[in-house]
Amino acid sequence: SAVISQKPSRDICQRGTSLTIQCQVDSQVTMMFWYRQQPGQSLTLIATANQGSEATYESGFVIDKFPISRPNLTFSTLTVSNLSPEDSSIYLCSGGELGRNTQYFGPGTRLTVL
Amino acid sequence: AQSVTQLGSHVSVSEGALVLLRCNYSSSVPPYLFWYVQYPNQGLQLLLKYTSAATLVKGINGFEAEFKKSETSFHLTKPSAHMSDAAEYFCAVSPDSLIQGAQKLVFGQGTRLTINP
């Protein structure tokens, strides 16, 4: 199984600033995803991180607000831009192998926006 | 579009009692179904998965789930609850087939399980 780590584990940010979250996988995975979990809510997919190309965003999420990079098969970053209190959530990354049916999750990054 | 409904946002059982967490899905194609558990302040851990093999799936920590196509259900059970089972449980469906390869998940609303001593 893949082990996924995220940095930072939590952060408190001011309104209008940005936060970049890093996701590192201990083995090569084909698919990487970013999810948001708002307080007391379930997980919602933000985007699929594609290696070497632009991420694929779900409805309601845009690149200007959530730019994503994936320079290789084991690393991805998510930036949450122009922060507002509504962005306070847990952000989780996940990874899985193409054609396999198991997806592993990182521990999440808890973001609080003041 | 695929979707998942978890019946009951909160379930409370006594230690040693049966745990039953309900999940119904909607899918136009044979689904891949998953149960994940989230302990406080932690990420998600895979409990078990259904991928069109056996309809009764056994997972970790004594949990199991049965896929019932006629009822479009994938309920999670454990015969005897333990205090350490207290957590949030999420049912999820993968809307894409393995042929396409994408594994993005659609999650249910979650069920918070409380264990009473």
Coordinates of C-alpha atoms in Angstrom, one line a residue:
Chain A
S1 CA 0.0 0.0 0.0
A2 CA 1.1 3.6 -0.6
V3 CA 1.9 5.9 2.3
I4 CA 1.0 9.5 1.7
S5 CA 2.2 12.4 3.7
Q6 CA 1.1 16.0 3.7
K7 CA 2.7 19.3 4.8
P8 CA 1.7 21.3 6.7
S9 CA -0.6 19.3 9.0
R10 CA -2.4 22.5 9.9
D11 CA -2.1 26.2 9.4
I12 CA -3.9 29.4 10.4
C13 CA -3.8 32.0 7.6
Q14 CA -5.0 35.6 7.2
R15 CA -7.7 36.5 4.7
G16 CA -6.4 37.4 1.3
T17 CA -3.2 35.3 1.6
S18 CA -2.5 31.9 0.0
L19 CA -1.5 28.5 1.4
T20 CA 0.4 25.8 -0.5
I21 CA -0.1 22.2 0.6
Q22 CA 2.4 19.5 -0.3
C23 CA 1.6 15.9 -0.9
Q24 CA 4.3 13.2 -1.1
V25 CA 3.7 9.5 -1.9
D26 CA 6.3 6.9 -1.0
S27 CA 5.8 5.0 -4.3
Q28 CA 4.8 6.0 -7.8
V29 CA 1.1 6.3 -8.3
T30 CA -0.6 7.1 -11.5
M31 CA -3.6 8.9 -10.1
M32 CA -3.5 11.7 -7.5
F33 CA -6.5 13.6 -6.3
W34 CA -7.3 16.6 -4.0
Y35 CA -10.3 16.6 -1.8
R36 CA -11.9 19.2 0.5
Q37 CA -13.7 18.4 3.7
Q38 CA -15.6 21.3 5.1
P39 CA -16.4 21.4 8.8
G40 CA -18.8 18.6 9.7
Q41 CA -19.1 17.6 6.0
S42 CA -18.1 14.8 3.7
L43 CA -15.3 14.9 1.2
T44 CA -15.7 16.7 -2.1
L45 CA -13.3 16.2 -5.0
I46 CA -11.5 19.3 -6.1
A47 CA -9.5 18.0 -8.9
T48 CA -7.4 15.3 -10.4
A49 CA -3.7 16.1 -10.5
N50 CA -2.2 15.1 -13.8
Q51 CA 1.6 14.7 -14.1
G52 CA 3.1 17.3 -16.4
S53 CA -0.1 18.8 -17.5
E54 CA -3.0 20.9 -16.1
A55 CA -5.2 19.4 -13.5
T56 CA -8.7 18.4 -14.2
Y57 CA -11.1 20.3 -12.0
E58 CA -14.6 19.3 -10.8
S59 CA -17.6 21.5 -11.2
G60 CA -17.4 24.5 -8.9
F61 CA -13.6 24.5 -8.6
V62 CA -11.3 26.6 -10.8
I63 CA -7.7 26.8 -11.4
D64 CA -7.3 30.4 -10.4
K65 CA -8.5 29.6 -6.9
F66 CA -6.9 26.1 -6.6
P67 CA -3.8 25.9 -8.7
I68 CA -2.3 22.4 -8.7
S69 CA 1.1 21.2 -9.7
R70 CA 2.3 17.6 -10.2
P71 CA 5.9 17.6 -11.5
N72 CA 6.3 13.8 -11.1
L73 CA 4.6 10.6 -10.1
T74 CA 5.2 11.0 -6.3
F75 CA 4.6 14.6 -5.6
S76 CA 1.8 17.2 -5.9
T77 CA 0.9 20.6 -4.5
L78 CA -2.4 22.4 -4.0
T79 CA -2.5 26.1 -3.5
V80 CA -5.6 27.7 -2.0
S81 CA -5.5 31.3 -3.2
N82 CA -7.0 34.6 -2.0
L83 CA -8.1 32.9 1.2
S84 CA -11.5 33.7 2.9
P85 CA -13.0 32.2 6.0
E86 CA -15.1 30.0 3.8
D87 CA -11.9 28.2 2.7
S88 CA -11.5 26.9 6.3
S89 CA -11.5 23.1 5.7
I90 CA -9.4 20.0 5.8
Y91 CA -7.7 19.4 2.5
L92 CA -6.7 15.8 1.7
C93 CA -4.7 14.3 -1.1
S94 CA -5.0 10.7 -2.3
G95 CA -3.3 8.4 -4.7
G96 CA -4.0 5.2 -6.5
E97 CA -2.7 3.1 -9.3
L98 CA -4.2 3.2 -12.8
G99 CA -6.5 0.2 -13.2
R100 CA -6.5 -0.6 -9.5
N101 CA -9.3 0.0 -7.2
T102 CA -7.7 1.2 -4.0
Q103 CA -7.1 4.8 -3.2
Y104 CA -4.9 5.8 -0.3
F105 CA -5.4 9.1 1.6
G106 CA -3.0 11.4 3.3
P107 CA -3.6 12.6 6.8
G108 CA -5.0 15.9 5.7
T109 CA -4.2 19.6 6.2
R110 CA -6.4 21.5 8.5
L111 CA -6.7 25.1 7.3
T112 CA -8.2 27.9 9.4
V113 CA -8.7 31.3 7.8
L114 CA -9.2 34.3 10.0
Chain B
A1 CA -24.5 10.2 -12.1
Q2 CA -23.3 8.0 -9.3
S3 CA -24.2 8.9 -5.8
V4 CA -24.2 7.5 -2.3
T5 CA -26.6 7.9 0.6
Q6 CA -25.8 7.0 4.1
L7 CA -28.8 6.7 6.3
G8 CA -28.3 8.2 9.7
S9 CA -25.7 10.8 10.4
H10 CA -25.2 9.5 13.9
V11 CA -25.4 6.0 15.2
S12 CA -24.9 5.0 18.8
V13 CA -24.5 1.4 20.0
S14 CA -23.4 -0.2 23.2
E15 CA -20.1 -1.9 23.5
G16 CA -20.4 -5.5 22.4
A17 CA -23.6 -4.8 20.4
L18 CA -24.0 -5.2 16.6
V19 CA -22.9 -2.3 14.5
L20 CA -24.9 -1.6 11.3
L21 CA -24.1 1.4 9.1
R22 CA -26.3 1.8 6.1
C23 CA -25.3 2.8 2.6
N24 CA -27.3 2.9 -0.6
Y25 CA -25.9 3.8 -3.9
S26 CA -27.0 4.9 -7.3
S27 CA -25.1 3.9 -10.3
S28 CA -25.8 3.3 -14.0
V29 CA -22.9 0.9 -14.3
P30 CA -21.6 -1.9 -12.0
P31 CA -20.2 0.1 -9.2
Y32 CA -17.0 -0.1 -7.1
L33 CA -17.9 0.5 -3.5
F34 CA -15.8 1.4 -0.5
W35 CA -16.0 2.0 3.2
Y36 CA -13.5 4.3 4.8
V37 CA -13.1 5.2 8.4
Q38 CA -11.8 8.5 9.8
Y39 CA -10.6 8.7 13.4
P40 CA -10.6 12.1 15.0
N41 CA -8.0 14.5 13.5
Q42 CA -6.8 11.8 11.1
G43 CA -7.1 11.0 7.4
L44 CA -9.1 8.3 5.8
Q45 CA -8.3 4.6 6.2
L46 CA -9.8 2.0 3.8
L47 CA -11.9 -0.5 5.7
L48 CA -13.0 -2.6 2.7
K49 CA -14.0 -2.5 -0.9
Y50 CA -16.3 -4.3 -3.3
T51 CA -15.1 -4.8 -6.9
S52 CA -17.6 -7.3 -8.4
A53 CA -16.0 -10.4 -6.9
A54 CA -17.6 -11.9 -3.8
T55 CA -20.7 -10.0 -2.6
L56 CA -19.7 -10.4 1.1
V57 CA -16.6 -8.4 1.7
K58 CA -14.5 -8.8 4.8
G59 CA -12.4 -5.9 5.9
I60 CA -10.1 -4.8 8.7
N61 CA -10.9 -4.6 12.4
G62 CA -13.7 -7.2 12.1
F63 CA -15.9 -5.2 9.7
E64 CA -17.7 -6.6 6.7
A65 CA -20.2 -5.4 4.1
E66 CA -22.6 -7.1 1.8
F67 CA -23.3 -5.9 -1.7
K68 CA -27.0 -6.4 -2.6
K69 CA -27.7 -5.3 -6.2
S70 CA -31.4 -5.8 -5.8
E71 CA -31.5 -3.3 -2.9
T72 CA -28.6 -1.1 -4.3
S73 CA -27.1 -1.4 -0.8
F74 CA -23.7 -1.9 0.7
H75 CA -24.3 -1.9 4.5
L76 CA -21.4 -2.1 6.9
T77 CA -21.6 -4.4 9.9
K78 CA -19.5 -5.6 12.8
P79 CA -20.9 -8.3 15.2
S80 CA -19.5 -6.8 18.4
A81 CA -18.7 -3.1 18.8
H82 CA -15.5 -2.0 20.6
M83 CA -14.8 1.3 22.1
S84 CA -12.0 1.9 19.5
D85 CA -14.6 1.7 16.7
A86 CA -15.8 5.2 17.6
A87 CA -15.1 7.2 14.5
E88 CA -16.7 8.7 11.3
Y89 CA -17.5 6.2 8.6
F90 CA -17.8 7.1 4.9
C91 CA -19.3 5.0 2.1
A92 CA -18.0 5.9 -1.4
V93 CA -18.6 4.9 -5.0
S94 CA -16.2 5.1 -7.8
P95 CA -18.0 6.5 -10.8
D96 CA -15.5 5.3 -13.3
S97 CA -14.8 1.8 -14.5
L98 CA -11.4 0.3 -14.2
I99 CA -11.1 0.4 -18.0
Q100 CA -11.1 4.2 -17.8
G101 CA -8.8 4.0 -14.8
A102 CA -9.8 7.1 -13.0
Q103 CA -10.6 6.3 -9.4
K104 CA -12.1 9.6 -8.2
L105 CA -14.6 8.8 -5.4
V106 CA -18.0 10.2 -4.6
F107 CA -18.6 10.1 -0.9
G108 CA -21.7 9.8 1.2
Q109 CA -22.4 12.2 4.0
G110 CA -20.7 10.2 6.6
T111 CA -22.0 8.4 9.8
R112 CA -20.6 9.2 13.2
L113 CA -20.4 6.1 15.3
T114 CA -20.5 6.4 19.0
I115 CA -19.9 3.5 21.3
N116 CA -21.5 3.5 24.8
P117 CA -19.7 1.7 27.6

